[in-house]
Amino acid sequence: MSHKSTIKRITAPDIAARKGTEPIVVLTSYHAQTAALVDPHVDILMVGDSLGMVIHGMETTVPVPLDLMITHAQAVVRGSERALVVVDMPFGSYEESPTVAFRSAARIMKETGCGAVKLEGGVQMAETIAYLTARGIPVMGHIGMTPQAVNQLGGFAARGRRRVEWTRFEQDARAVAEAGAFSMVIEAVAEALAARITQDVPIPTIGIGASPECDGQVLVLEDMLGLAPRVPKFVKEYAELRTAVEGAVKAYARDVRARAFPAKEHTYSTLEEVPEALKKFNITAE
Ligand code: KIV
């Protein structure tokens, strides 16, 4: 007998239909527990390749392997039931050709049960986006500052702060939309550029450091919870969990050292009387 939830998951077409209506709420999620907490409050759970930096201590997202994305995405799908789960295609898993991209995306979809994939790049990725979307894979684009290109860009600085750069990003946005993406992330670009792109394309734009002009917003969960040691300018910390975690860990260490934890209420008793003599091992030397 099936124990399927009666809650219907949000789909990629549902998100596409939200263009110009109420703002789309997106947060990253990398594990089942946080997915369960976040799921009722967001439209999209994004399994971003930022997990390489946030969870695994990598310097950039470039080394993130496809298998790692799949493992985390499986946890997020298991932990959630309502939000659309979108999984990042990591660097090296899609750029070579549309067929390579299809194989990687198909693995992600089949092995995780997610609802869509995301990939970085504009004009140069349009053919790949069209190939995937024509074969049943909903794709979210990602333009502006594209972290997987950090080695070529020379850093994570905001883009489009000078008007001479705009045409390129506008062409990227148009190409992604025309290729059939259901939405696109715009990362770290000037507000005026984000506004122009959002007005220009028929699909929802999801901003991260791209101003309130976008159709939706995404943040890295650990950043907005105040767990990260440093955050970019565009992050608002809605909690200060660093201090809370440190305080809890210090108190635990103090309690263990003082034998104050575990207390009676954390300890199992036997279900019958145990004679005093049996309570301790009396190891006697021969
Ligand atoms: O990797 C990531 O977390 C992302 C989103 C925040 C857009 O790409």
PDB file of C-alpha atoms and ligand atoms in Angstrom:
ATOM      1  CA  MET A   1       0.000   0.000   0.000  1.00  0.00           C
ATOM      2  CA  SER A   2       1.273   3.454  -0.839  1.00  0.00           C
ATOM      3  CA  HIS A   3       1.804   6.087   1.884  1.00  0.00           C
ATOM      4  CA  LYS A   4       2.064   8.988  -0.528  1.00  0.00           C
ATOM      5  CA  SER A   5       1.430  12.459   0.824  1.00  0.00           C
ATOM      6  CA  THR A   6      -1.767  14.130  -0.349  1.00  0.00           C
ATOM      7  CA  ILE A   7       0.088  17.445  -0.679  1.00  0.00           C
ATOM      8  CA  LYS A   8       0.765  18.348  -4.292  1.00  0.00           C
ATOM      9  CA  ARG A   9       4.264  19.561  -4.982  1.00  0.00           C
ATOM     10  CA  ILE A  10       4.766  22.889  -6.712  1.00  0.00           C
ATOM     11  CA  THR A  11       5.936  22.304 -10.285  1.00  0.00           C
ATOM     12  CA  ALA A  12       8.159  24.205 -12.697  1.00  0.00           C
ATOM     13  CA  PRO A  13       5.094  25.299 -14.766  1.00  0.00           C
ATOM     14  CA  ASP A  14       3.473  26.602 -11.527  1.00  0.00           C
ATOM     15  CA  ILE A  15       6.553  28.790 -10.979  1.00  0.00           C
ATOM     16  CA  ALA A  16       6.612  29.966 -14.614  1.00  0.00           C
ATOM     17  CA  ALA A  17       2.958  31.006 -14.268  1.00  0.00           C
ATOM     18  CA  ARG A  18       3.835  33.245 -11.306  1.00  0.00           C
ATOM     19  CA  LYS A  19       5.586  35.857 -13.517  1.00  0.00           C
ATOM     20  CA  GLY A  20       4.438  39.300 -12.456  1.00  0.00           C
ATOM     21  CA  THR A  21       2.208  37.990  -9.640  1.00  0.00           C
ATOM     22  CA  GLU A  22       3.250  37.443  -6.000  1.00  0.00           C
ATOM     23  CA  PRO A  23       6.983  37.204  -5.259  1.00  0.00           C
ATOM     24  CA  ILE A  24       8.557  33.730  -5.420  1.00  0.00           C
ATOM     25  CA  VAL A  25      10.316  32.649  -2.207  1.00  0.00           C
ATOM     26  CA  VAL A  26      13.408  30.470  -2.530  1.00  0.00           C
ATOM     27  CA  LEU A  27      15.980  29.202  -0.008  1.00  0.00           C
ATOM     28  CA  THR A  28      18.812  26.760  -0.378  1.00  0.00           C
ATOM     29  CA  SER A  29      18.620  23.454   1.453  1.00  0.00           C
ATOM     30  CA  TYR A  30      21.182  20.692   1.704  1.00  0.00           C
ATOM     31  CA  HIS A  31      19.737  18.254   4.275  1.00  0.00           C
ATOM     32  CA  ALA A  32      16.498  16.500   5.163  1.00  0.00           C
ATOM     33  CA  GLN A  33      16.012  18.214   8.534  1.00  0.00           C
ATOM     34  CA  THR A  34      16.377  21.765   7.274  1.00  0.00           C
ATOM     35  CA  ALA A  35      14.314  20.898   4.189  1.00  0.00           C
ATOM     36  CA  ALA A  36      11.441  19.833   6.472  1.00  0.00           C
ATOM     37  CA  LEU A  37      11.662  23.109   8.419  1.00  0.00           C
ATOM     38  CA  VAL A  38      11.864  25.340   5.360  1.00  0.00           C
ATOM     39  CA  ASP A  39       9.453  23.464   3.050  1.00  0.00           C
ATOM     40  CA  PRO A  40       6.117  24.882   4.320  1.00  0.00           C
ATOM     41  CA  HIS A  41       7.307  28.471   3.908  1.00  0.00           C
ATOM     42  CA  VAL A  42       8.957  28.583   0.473  1.00  0.00           C
ATOM     43  CA  ASP A  43       8.043  27.908  -3.137  1.00  0.00           C
ATOM     44  CA  ILE A  44      11.402  26.440  -4.142  1.00  0.00           C
ATOM     45  CA  LEU A  45      14.039  24.493  -2.195  1.00  0.00           C
ATOM     46  CA  MET A  46      17.293  25.021  -4.053  1.00  0.00           C
ATOM     47  CA  VAL A  47      19.965  22.368  -3.668  1.00  0.00           C
ATOM     48  CA  GLY A  48      22.717  24.772  -4.697  1.00  0.00           C
ATOM     49  CA  ASP A  49      26.283  23.752  -5.450  1.00  0.00           C
ATOM     50  CA  SER A  50      27.171  26.369  -2.815  1.00  0.00           C
ATOM     51  CA  LEU A  51      26.957  23.296  -0.556  1.00  0.00           C
ATOM     52  CA  GLY A  52      30.558  22.640  -1.579  1.00  0.00           C
ATOM     53  CA  MET A  53      31.609  25.825   0.201  1.00  0.00           C
ATOM     54  CA  VAL A  54      28.997  25.947   2.976  1.00  0.00           C
ATOM     55  CA  ILE A  55      28.959  22.276   4.036  1.00  0.00           C
ATOM     56  CA  HIS A  56      32.196  20.836   2.697  1.00  0.00           C
ATOM     57  CA  GLY A  57      34.616  23.743   3.196  1.00  0.00           C
ATOM     58  CA  MET A  58      35.628  24.074  -0.470  1.00  0.00           C
ATOM     59  CA  GLU A  59      37.047  27.439  -1.599  1.00  0.00           C
ATOM     60  CA  THR A  60      34.749  27.627  -4.636  1.00  0.00           C
ATOM     61  CA  THR A  61      31.968  25.566  -6.201  1.00  0.00           C
ATOM     62  CA  VAL A  62      34.257  24.306  -8.976  1.00  0.00           C
ATOM     63  CA  PRO A  63      35.310  21.003  -7.282  1.00  0.00           C
ATOM     64  CA  VAL A  64      31.738  19.898  -6.419  1.00  0.00           C
ATOM     65  CA  PRO A  65      31.067  16.436  -7.910  1.00  0.00           C
ATOM     66  CA  LEU A  66      27.769  15.331  -9.448  1.00  0.00           C
ATOM     67  CA  ASP A  67      27.438  12.432  -6.972  1.00  0.00           C
ATOM     68  CA  LEU A  68      27.629  14.843  -4.032  1.00  0.00           C
ATOM     69  CA  MET A  69      24.809  16.965  -5.504  1.00  0.00           C
ATOM     70  CA  ILE A  70      22.727  13.821  -5.924  1.00  0.00           C
ATOM     71  CA  THR A  71      23.310  12.671  -2.323  1.00  0.00           C
ATOM     72  CA  HIS A  72      22.248  16.036  -0.868  1.00  0.00           C
ATOM     73  CA  ALA A  73      19.309  16.362  -3.264  1.00  0.00           C
ATOM     74  CA  GLN A  74      18.001  12.932  -2.223  1.00  0.00           C
ATOM     75  CA  ALA A  75      17.999  14.103   1.400  1.00  0.00           C
ATOM     76  CA  VAL A  76      16.150  17.326   0.524  1.00  0.00           C
ATOM     77  CA  VAL A  77      13.494  15.499  -1.502  1.00  0.00           C
ATOM     78  CA  ARG A  78      13.008  13.024   1.376  1.00  0.00           C
ATOM     79  CA  GLY A  79      12.670  15.847   3.889  1.00  0.00           C
ATOM     80  CA  SER A  80      10.138  17.904   1.935  1.00  0.00           C
ATOM     81  CA  GLU A  81       6.729  17.424   0.373  1.00  0.00           C
ATOM     82  CA  ARG A  82       5.477  20.743  -0.948  1.00  0.00           C
ATOM     83  CA  ALA A  83       8.168  22.965  -2.474  1.00  0.00           C
ATOM     84  CA  LEU A  84       9.653  22.469  -5.920  1.00  0.00           C
ATOM     85  CA  VAL A  85      13.157  21.018  -5.454  1.00  0.00           C
ATOM     86  CA  VAL A  86      15.652  22.466  -7.956  1.00  0.00           C
ATOM     87  CA  VAL A  87      19.126  20.912  -8.106  1.00  0.00           C
ATOM     88  CA  ASP A  88      22.254  22.648  -9.369  1.00  0.00           C
ATOM     89  CA  MET A  89      24.202  20.935 -12.120  1.00  0.00           C
ATOM     90  CA  PRO A  90      27.809  21.170 -10.898  1.00  0.00           C
ATOM     91  CA  PHE A  91      30.749  22.467 -12.922  1.00  0.00           C
ATOM     92  CA  GLY A  92      31.915  19.925 -15.512  1.00  0.00           C
ATOM     93  CA  SER A  93      28.653  17.987 -15.638  1.00  0.00           C
ATOM     94  CA  TYR A  94      26.994  19.877 -18.517  1.00  0.00           C
ATOM     95  CA  GLU A  95      29.182  22.370 -20.390  1.00  0.00           C
ATOM     96  CA  GLU A  96      30.775  19.927 -22.844  1.00  0.00           C
ATOM     97  CA  SER A  97      27.686  19.234 -24.951  1.00  0.00           C
ATOM     98  CA  PRO A  98      23.905  19.010 -24.753  1.00  0.00           C
ATOM     99  CA  THR A  99      24.115  15.201 -24.666  1.00  0.00           C
ATOM    100  CA  VAL A 100      26.542  15.212 -21.728  1.00  0.00           C
ATOM    101  CA  ALA A 101      24.218  17.696 -20.010  1.00  0.00           C
ATOM    102  CA  PHE A 102      21.236  15.438 -20.696  1.00  0.00           C
ATOM    103  CA  ARG A 103      22.977  12.420 -19.153  1.00  0.00           C
ATOM    104  CA  SER A 104      23.876  14.380 -16.000  1.00  0.00           C
ATOM    105  CA  ALA A 105      20.448  15.996 -15.712  1.00  0.00           C
ATOM    106  CA  ALA A 106      18.691  12.671 -16.258  1.00  0.00           C
ATOM    107  CA  ARG A 107      20.754  11.132 -13.430  1.00  0.00           C
ATOM    108  CA  ILE A 108      19.793  14.025 -11.148  1.00  0.00           C
ATOM    109  CA  MET A 109      16.092  13.719 -11.990  1.00  0.00           C
ATOM    110  CA  LYS A 110      15.938   9.898 -11.797  1.00  0.00           C
ATOM    111  CA  GLU A 111      18.083   9.394  -8.707  1.00  0.00           C
ATOM    112  CA  THR A 112      16.699  12.248  -6.604  1.00  0.00           C
ATOM    113  CA  GLY A 113      13.075  12.772  -7.639  1.00  0.00           C
ATOM    114  CA  CYS A 114      13.627  16.533  -7.873  1.00  0.00           C
ATOM    115  CA  GLY A 115      11.435  18.695 -10.114  1.00  0.00           C
ATOM    116  CA  ALA A 116      14.031  20.675 -12.085  1.00  0.00           C
ATOM    117  CA  VAL A 117      17.729  21.397 -12.564  1.00  0.00           C
ATOM    118  CA  LYS A 118      19.625  24.681 -12.661  1.00  0.00           C
ATOM    119  CA  LEU A 119      22.660  25.506 -14.755  1.00  0.00           C
ATOM    120  CA  GLU A 120      24.862  28.577 -15.129  1.00  0.00           C
ATOM    121  CA  GLY A 121      25.401  30.509 -18.351  1.00  0.00           C
ATOM    122  CA  GLY A 122      23.522  32.595 -20.902  1.00  0.00           C
ATOM    123  CA  VAL A 123      23.900  32.706 -24.673  1.00  0.00           C
ATOM    124  CA  GLN A 124      26.526  29.916 -24.703  1.00  0.00           C
ATOM    125  CA  MET A 125      24.225  27.552 -22.769  1.00  0.00           C
ATOM    126  CA  ALA A 126      21.043  28.277 -24.753  1.00  0.00           C
ATOM    127  CA  GLU A 127      21.447  25.243 -27.024  1.00  0.00           C
ATOM    128  CA  THR A 128      21.859  22.988 -23.977  1.00  0.00           C
ATOM    129  CA  ILE A 129      18.824  24.483 -22.219  1.00  0.00           C
ATOM    130  CA  ALA A 130      16.734  23.949 -25.378  1.00  0.00           C
ATOM    131  CA  TYR A 131      17.997  20.346 -25.651  1.00  0.00           C
ATOM    132  CA  LEU A 132      17.069  19.536 -22.043  1.00  0.00           C
ATOM    133  CA  THR A 133      13.701  21.257 -22.041  1.00  0.00           C
ATOM    134  CA  ALA A 134      12.730  19.518 -25.294  1.00  0.00           C
ATOM    135  CA  ARG A 135      13.419  16.203 -23.524  1.00  0.00           C
ATOM    136  CA  GLY A 136      11.314  16.650 -20.402  1.00  0.00           C
ATOM    137  CA  ILE A 137      13.804  18.336 -18.076  1.00  0.00           C
ATOM    138  CA  PRO A 138      12.679  21.679 -16.613  1.00  0.00           C
ATOM    139  CA  VAL A 139      15.635  24.055 -16.461  1.00  0.00           C
ATOM    140  CA  MET A 140      16.240  27.139 -14.342  1.00  0.00           C
ATOM    141  CA  GLY A 141      18.912  29.427 -15.815  1.00  0.00           C
ATOM    142  CA  HIS A 142      21.510  31.375 -13.840  1.00  0.00           C
ATOM    143  CA  ILE A 143      23.058  34.579 -15.211  1.00  0.00           C
ATOM    144  CA  GLY A 144      24.928  37.646 -13.952  1.00  0.00           C
ATOM    145  CA  MET A 145      27.704  36.643 -11.573  1.00  0.00           C
ATOM    146  CA  THR A 146      28.112  32.926 -12.242  1.00  0.00           C
ATOM    147  CA  PRO A 147      30.208  31.398  -9.401  1.00  0.00           C
ATOM    148  CA  GLN A 148      31.326  28.355 -11.411  1.00  0.00           C
ATOM    149  CA  ALA A 149      33.223  30.801 -13.692  1.00  0.00           C
ATOM    150  CA  VAL A 150      35.105  32.320 -10.735  1.00  0.00           C
ATOM    151  CA  ASN A 151      38.498  31.381 -12.163  1.00  0.00           C
ATOM    152  CA  GLN A 152      37.730  33.218 -15.371  1.00  0.00           C
ATOM    153  CA  LEU A 153      35.999  36.177 -13.696  1.00  0.00           C
ATOM    154  CA  GLY A 154      38.782  36.563 -11.128  1.00  0.00           C
ATOM    155  CA  GLY A 155      36.423  36.736  -8.141  1.00  0.00           C
ATOM    156  CA  PHE A 156      32.825  37.029  -6.981  1.00  0.00           C
ATOM    157  CA  ALA A 157      32.384  40.785  -7.577  1.00  0.00           C
ATOM    158  CA  ALA A 158      28.992  42.171  -8.637  1.00  0.00           C
ATOM    159  CA  ARG A 159      28.370  42.545 -12.375  1.00  0.00           C
ATOM    160  CA  GLY A 160      26.645  45.088 -14.589  1.00  0.00           C
ATOM    161  CA  ARG A 161      27.513  48.112 -12.479  1.00  0.00           C
ATOM    162  CA  ARG A 162      28.528  49.951 -15.663  1.00  0.00           C
ATOM    163  CA  ARG A 163      26.100  50.351 -18.533  1.00  0.00           C
ATOM    164  CA  VAL A 164      28.625  49.136 -21.115  1.00  0.00           C
ATOM    165  CA  GLU A 165      28.245  45.634 -19.589  1.00  0.00           C
ATOM    166  CA  TRP A 166      24.447  45.545 -19.837  1.00  0.00           C
ATOM    167  CA  THR A 167      23.951  44.361 -23.425  1.00  0.00           C
ATOM    168  CA  ARG A 168      25.776  41.108 -22.747  1.00  0.00           C
ATOM    169  CA  PHE A 169      23.642  40.267 -19.711  1.00  0.00           C
ATOM    170  CA  GLU A 170      20.422  41.271 -21.473  1.00  0.00           C
ATOM    171  CA  GLN A 171      21.338  38.955 -24.345  1.00  0.00           C
ATOM    172  CA  ASP A 172      22.064  36.170 -21.840  1.00  0.00           C
ATOM    173  CA  ALA A 173      18.675  36.615 -20.182  1.00  0.00           C
ATOM    174  CA  ARG A 174      16.809  36.625 -23.486  1.00  0.00           C
ATOM    175  CA  ALA A 175      18.684  33.549 -24.731  1.00  0.00           C
ATOM    176  CA  VAL A 176      17.899  31.595 -21.545  1.00  0.00           C
ATOM    177  CA  ALA A 177      14.192  32.509 -21.728  1.00  0.00           C
ATOM    178  CA  GLU A 178      13.918  31.776 -25.469  1.00  0.00           C
ATOM    179  CA  ALA A 179      15.626  28.394 -24.955  1.00  0.00           C
ATOM    180  CA  GLY A 180      12.711  27.345 -22.742  1.00  0.00           C
ATOM    181  CA  ALA A 181      13.935  27.835 -19.152  1.00  0.00           C
ATOM    182  CA  PHE A 182      11.014  28.165 -16.705  1.00  0.00           C
ATOM    183  CA  SER A 183      12.793  30.814 -14.622  1.00  0.00           C
ATOM    184  CA  MET A 184      16.277  32.180 -14.045  1.00  0.00           C
ATOM    185  CA  VAL A 185      18.472  33.215 -11.155  1.00  0.00           C
ATOM    186  CA  ILE A 186      20.133  36.617 -11.547  1.00  0.00           C
ATOM    187  CA  GLU A 187      23.099  36.846  -9.208  1.00  0.00           C
ATOM    188  CA  ALA A 188      24.906  39.968  -7.945  1.00  0.00           C
ATOM    189  CA  VAL A 189      24.017  42.564 -10.569  1.00  0.00           C
ATOM    190  CA  ALA A 190      23.130  46.241 -10.324  1.00  0.00           C
ATOM    191  CA  GLU A 191      19.482  47.012  -9.571  1.00  0.00           C
ATOM    192  CA  ALA A 192      18.839  48.921 -12.809  1.00  0.00           C
ATOM    193  CA  LEU A 193      20.049  45.991 -14.901  1.00  0.00           C
ATOM    194  CA  ALA A 194      17.970  43.472 -12.898  1.00  0.00           C
ATOM    195  CA  ALA A 195      14.919  45.701 -13.422  1.00  0.00           C
ATOM    196  CA  ARG A 196      15.458  45.871 -17.202  1.00  0.00           C
ATOM    197  CA  ILE A 197      15.917  42.103 -17.495  1.00  0.00           C
ATOM    198  CA  THR A 198      12.884  41.355 -15.302  1.00  0.00           C
ATOM    199  CA  GLN A 199      10.707  43.619 -17.469  1.00  0.00           C
ATOM    200  CA  ASP A 200      12.134  42.174 -20.658  1.00  0.00           C
ATOM    201  CA  VAL A 201      11.840  38.400 -20.152  1.00  0.00           C
ATOM    202  CA  PRO A 202       8.558  36.468 -19.925  1.00  0.00           C
ATOM    203  CA  ILE A 203       9.791  34.092 -17.188  1.00  0.00           C
ATOM    204  CA  PRO A 204      10.290  34.831 -13.475  1.00  0.00           C
ATOM    205  CA  THR A 205      13.660  36.187 -12.382  1.00  0.00           C
ATOM    206  CA  ILE A 206      14.931  35.057  -8.972  1.00  0.00           C
ATOM    207  CA  GLY A 207      17.396  37.526  -7.507  1.00  0.00           C
ATOM    208  CA  ILE A 208      20.328  36.935  -5.202  1.00  0.00           C
ATOM    209  CA  GLY A 209      22.022  40.268  -4.739  1.00  0.00           C
ATOM    210  CA  ALA A 210      19.983  41.541  -7.654  1.00  0.00           C
ATOM    211  CA  SER A 211      17.568  43.957  -5.899  1.00  0.00           C
ATOM    212  CA  PRO A 212      13.824  43.805  -5.112  1.00  0.00           C
ATOM    213  CA  GLU A 213      13.108  44.362  -8.825  1.00  0.00           C
ATOM    214  CA  CYS A 214      13.251  40.589  -9.438  1.00  0.00           C
ATOM    215  CA  ASP A 215      10.153  38.350  -9.434  1.00  0.00           C
ATOM    216  CA  GLY A 216      11.516  36.356  -6.491  1.00  0.00           C
ATOM    217  CA  GLN A 217      14.428  36.111  -4.097  1.00  0.00           C
ATOM    218  CA  VAL A 218      16.838  33.383  -3.047  1.00  0.00           C
ATOM    219  CA  LEU A 219      19.356  33.277  -0.203  1.00  0.00           C
ATOM    220  CA  VAL A 220      21.673  30.608   1.141  1.00  0.00           C
ATOM    221  CA  LEU A 221      19.929  29.327   4.289  1.00  0.00           C
ATOM    222  CA  GLU A 222      23.081  29.237   6.451  1.00  0.00           C
ATOM    223  CA  ASP A 223      23.855  32.854   5.462  1.00  0.00           C
ATOM    224  CA  MET A 224      20.425  34.197   6.424  1.00  0.00           C
ATOM    225  CA  LEU A 225      20.458  32.220   9.682  1.00  0.00           C
ATOM    226  CA  GLY A 226      23.693  33.918  10.728  1.00  0.00           C
ATOM    227  CA  LEU A 227      25.780  30.746  10.701  1.00  0.00           C
ATOM    228  CA  ALA A 228      28.383  31.885   8.180  1.00  0.00           C
ATOM    229  CA  PRO A 229      31.535  33.641   9.426  1.00  0.00           C
ATOM    230  CA  ARG A 230      31.258  36.255   6.637  1.00  0.00           C
ATOM    231  CA  VAL A 231      28.387  37.112   4.320  1.00  0.00           C
ATOM    232  CA  PRO A 232      28.159  39.168   1.122  1.00  0.00           C
ATOM    233  CA  LYS A 233      26.558  42.641   1.189  1.00  0.00           C
ATOM    234  CA  PHE A 234      23.291  41.331  -0.239  1.00  0.00           C
ATOM    235  CA  VAL A 235      22.566  38.955   2.675  1.00  0.00           C
ATOM    236  CA  LYS A 236      20.215  39.937   5.472  1.00  0.00           C
ATOM    237  CA  GLU A 237      20.825  37.868   8.616  1.00  0.00           C
ATOM    238  CA  TYR A 238      17.396  36.963  10.021  1.00  0.00           C
ATOM    239  CA  ALA A 239      18.926  35.132  13.002  1.00  0.00           C
ATOM    240  CA  GLU A 240      22.279  34.995  14.772  1.00  0.00           C
ATOM    241  CA  LEU A 241      22.768  31.260  15.160  1.00  0.00           C
ATOM    242  CA  ARG A 242      26.579  31.418  15.335  1.00  0.00           C
ATOM    243  CA  THR A 243      26.393  32.774  18.882  1.00  0.00           C
ATOM    244  CA  ALA A 244      23.574  30.396  19.835  1.00  0.00           C
ATOM    245  CA  VAL A 245      25.521  27.365  18.551  1.00  0.00           C
ATOM    246  CA  GLU A 246      28.736  28.446  20.283  1.00  0.00           C
ATOM    247  CA  GLY A 247      26.863  29.023  23.548  1.00  0.00           C
ATOM    248  CA  ALA A 248      25.193  25.606  23.396  1.00  0.00           C
ATOM    249  CA  VAL A 249      28.444  23.796  22.569  1.00  0.00           C
ATOM    250  CA  LYS A 250      30.301  25.533  25.433  1.00  0.00           C
ATOM    251  CA  ALA A 251      27.528  24.624  27.898  1.00  0.00           C
ATOM    252  CA  TYR A 252      27.572  20.978  26.742  1.00  0.00           C
ATOM    253  CA  ALA A 253      31.361  20.741  27.111  1.00  0.00           C
ATOM    254  CA  ARG A 254      31.150  22.301  30.601  1.00  0.00           C
ATOM    255  CA  ASP A 255      28.393  19.847  31.645  1.00  0.00           C
ATOM    256  CA  VAL A 256      30.239  16.769  30.360  1.00  0.00           C
ATOM    257  CA  ARG A 257      33.455  17.818  32.122  1.00  0.00           C
ATOM    258  CA  ALA A 258      31.519  18.439  35.357  1.00  0.00           C
ATOM    259  CA  ARG A 259      29.591  15.124  34.972  1.00  0.00           C
ATOM    260  CA  ALA A 260      26.407  17.221  35.019  1.00  0.00           C
ATOM    261  CA  PHE A 261      25.318  15.643  31.734  1.00  0.00           C
ATOM    262  CA  PRO A 262      23.758  13.148  31.213  1.00  0.00           C
ATOM    263  CA  ALA A 263      21.388  13.667  34.153  1.00  0.00           C
ATOM    264  CA  LYS A 264      18.810  11.184  35.533  1.00  0.00           C
ATOM    265  CA  GLU A 265      16.251  12.179  32.880  1.00  0.00           C
ATOM    266  CA  HIS A 266      18.655  11.329  30.049  1.00  0.00           C
ATOM    267  CA  THR A 267      19.586   7.916  31.469  1.00  0.00           C
ATOM    268  CA  TYR A 268      17.923   4.492  31.075  1.00  0.00           C
ATOM    269  CA  SER A 269      17.155   2.541  34.226  1.00  0.00           C
ATOM    270  CA  THR A 270      16.915  -1.229  34.365  1.00  0.00           C
ATOM    271  CA  LEU A 271      13.413  -2.706  34.419  1.00  0.00           C
ATOM    272  CA  GLU A 272      14.181  -4.806  37.533  1.00  0.00           C
ATOM    273  CA  GLU A 273      16.082  -4.450  40.810  1.00  0.00           C
ATOM    274  CA  VAL A 274      19.823  -4.785  40.322  1.00  0.00           C
ATOM    275  CA  PRO A 275      21.764  -5.925  43.390  1.00  0.00           C
ATOM    276  CA  GLU A 276      24.470  -3.420  44.412  1.00  0.00           C
ATOM    277  CA  ALA A 277      27.162  -6.019  43.810  1.00  0.00           C
ATOM    278  CA  LEU A 278      26.217  -6.326  40.140  1.00  0.00           C
ATOM    279  CA  LYS A 279      26.282  -2.593  39.439  1.00  0.00           C
ATOM    280  CA  LYS A 280      30.035  -2.441  38.930  1.00  0.00           C
ATOM    281  CA  PHE A 281      32.524  -4.757  37.279  1.00  0.00           C
ATOM    282  CA  ASN A 282      34.972  -6.021  39.864  1.00  0.00           C
ATOM    283  CA  ILE A 283      37.958  -6.845  37.778  1.00  0.00           C
ATOM    284  CA  THR A 284      40.405  -8.686  39.958  1.00  0.00           C
ATOM    285  CA  ALA A 285      43.890  -9.543  38.885  1.00  0.00           C
ATOM    286  CA  GLU A 286      44.634 -13.266  38.829  1.00  0.00           C
TER     287      GLU A 286
HETATM  288  O1  KIV B   1      24.592  27.447  -5.329  1.00  0.00           O
HETATM  289  C1  KIV B   1      23.662  28.148  -4.887  1.00  0.00           C
HETATM  290  O2  KIV B   1      23.354  28.122  -3.702  1.00  0.00           O
HETATM  291  C2  KIV B   1      22.939  28.979  -5.843  1.00  0.00           C
HETATM  292  C3  KIV B   1      21.826  29.844  -5.384  1.00  0.00           C
HETATM  293  C4  KIV B   1      21.977  30.565  -4.142  1.00  0.00           C
HETATM  294  C5  KIV B   1      21.337  30.699  -6.443  1.00  0.00           C
HETATM  295  O3  KIV B   1      23.229  28.911  -6.989  1.00  0.00           O
END
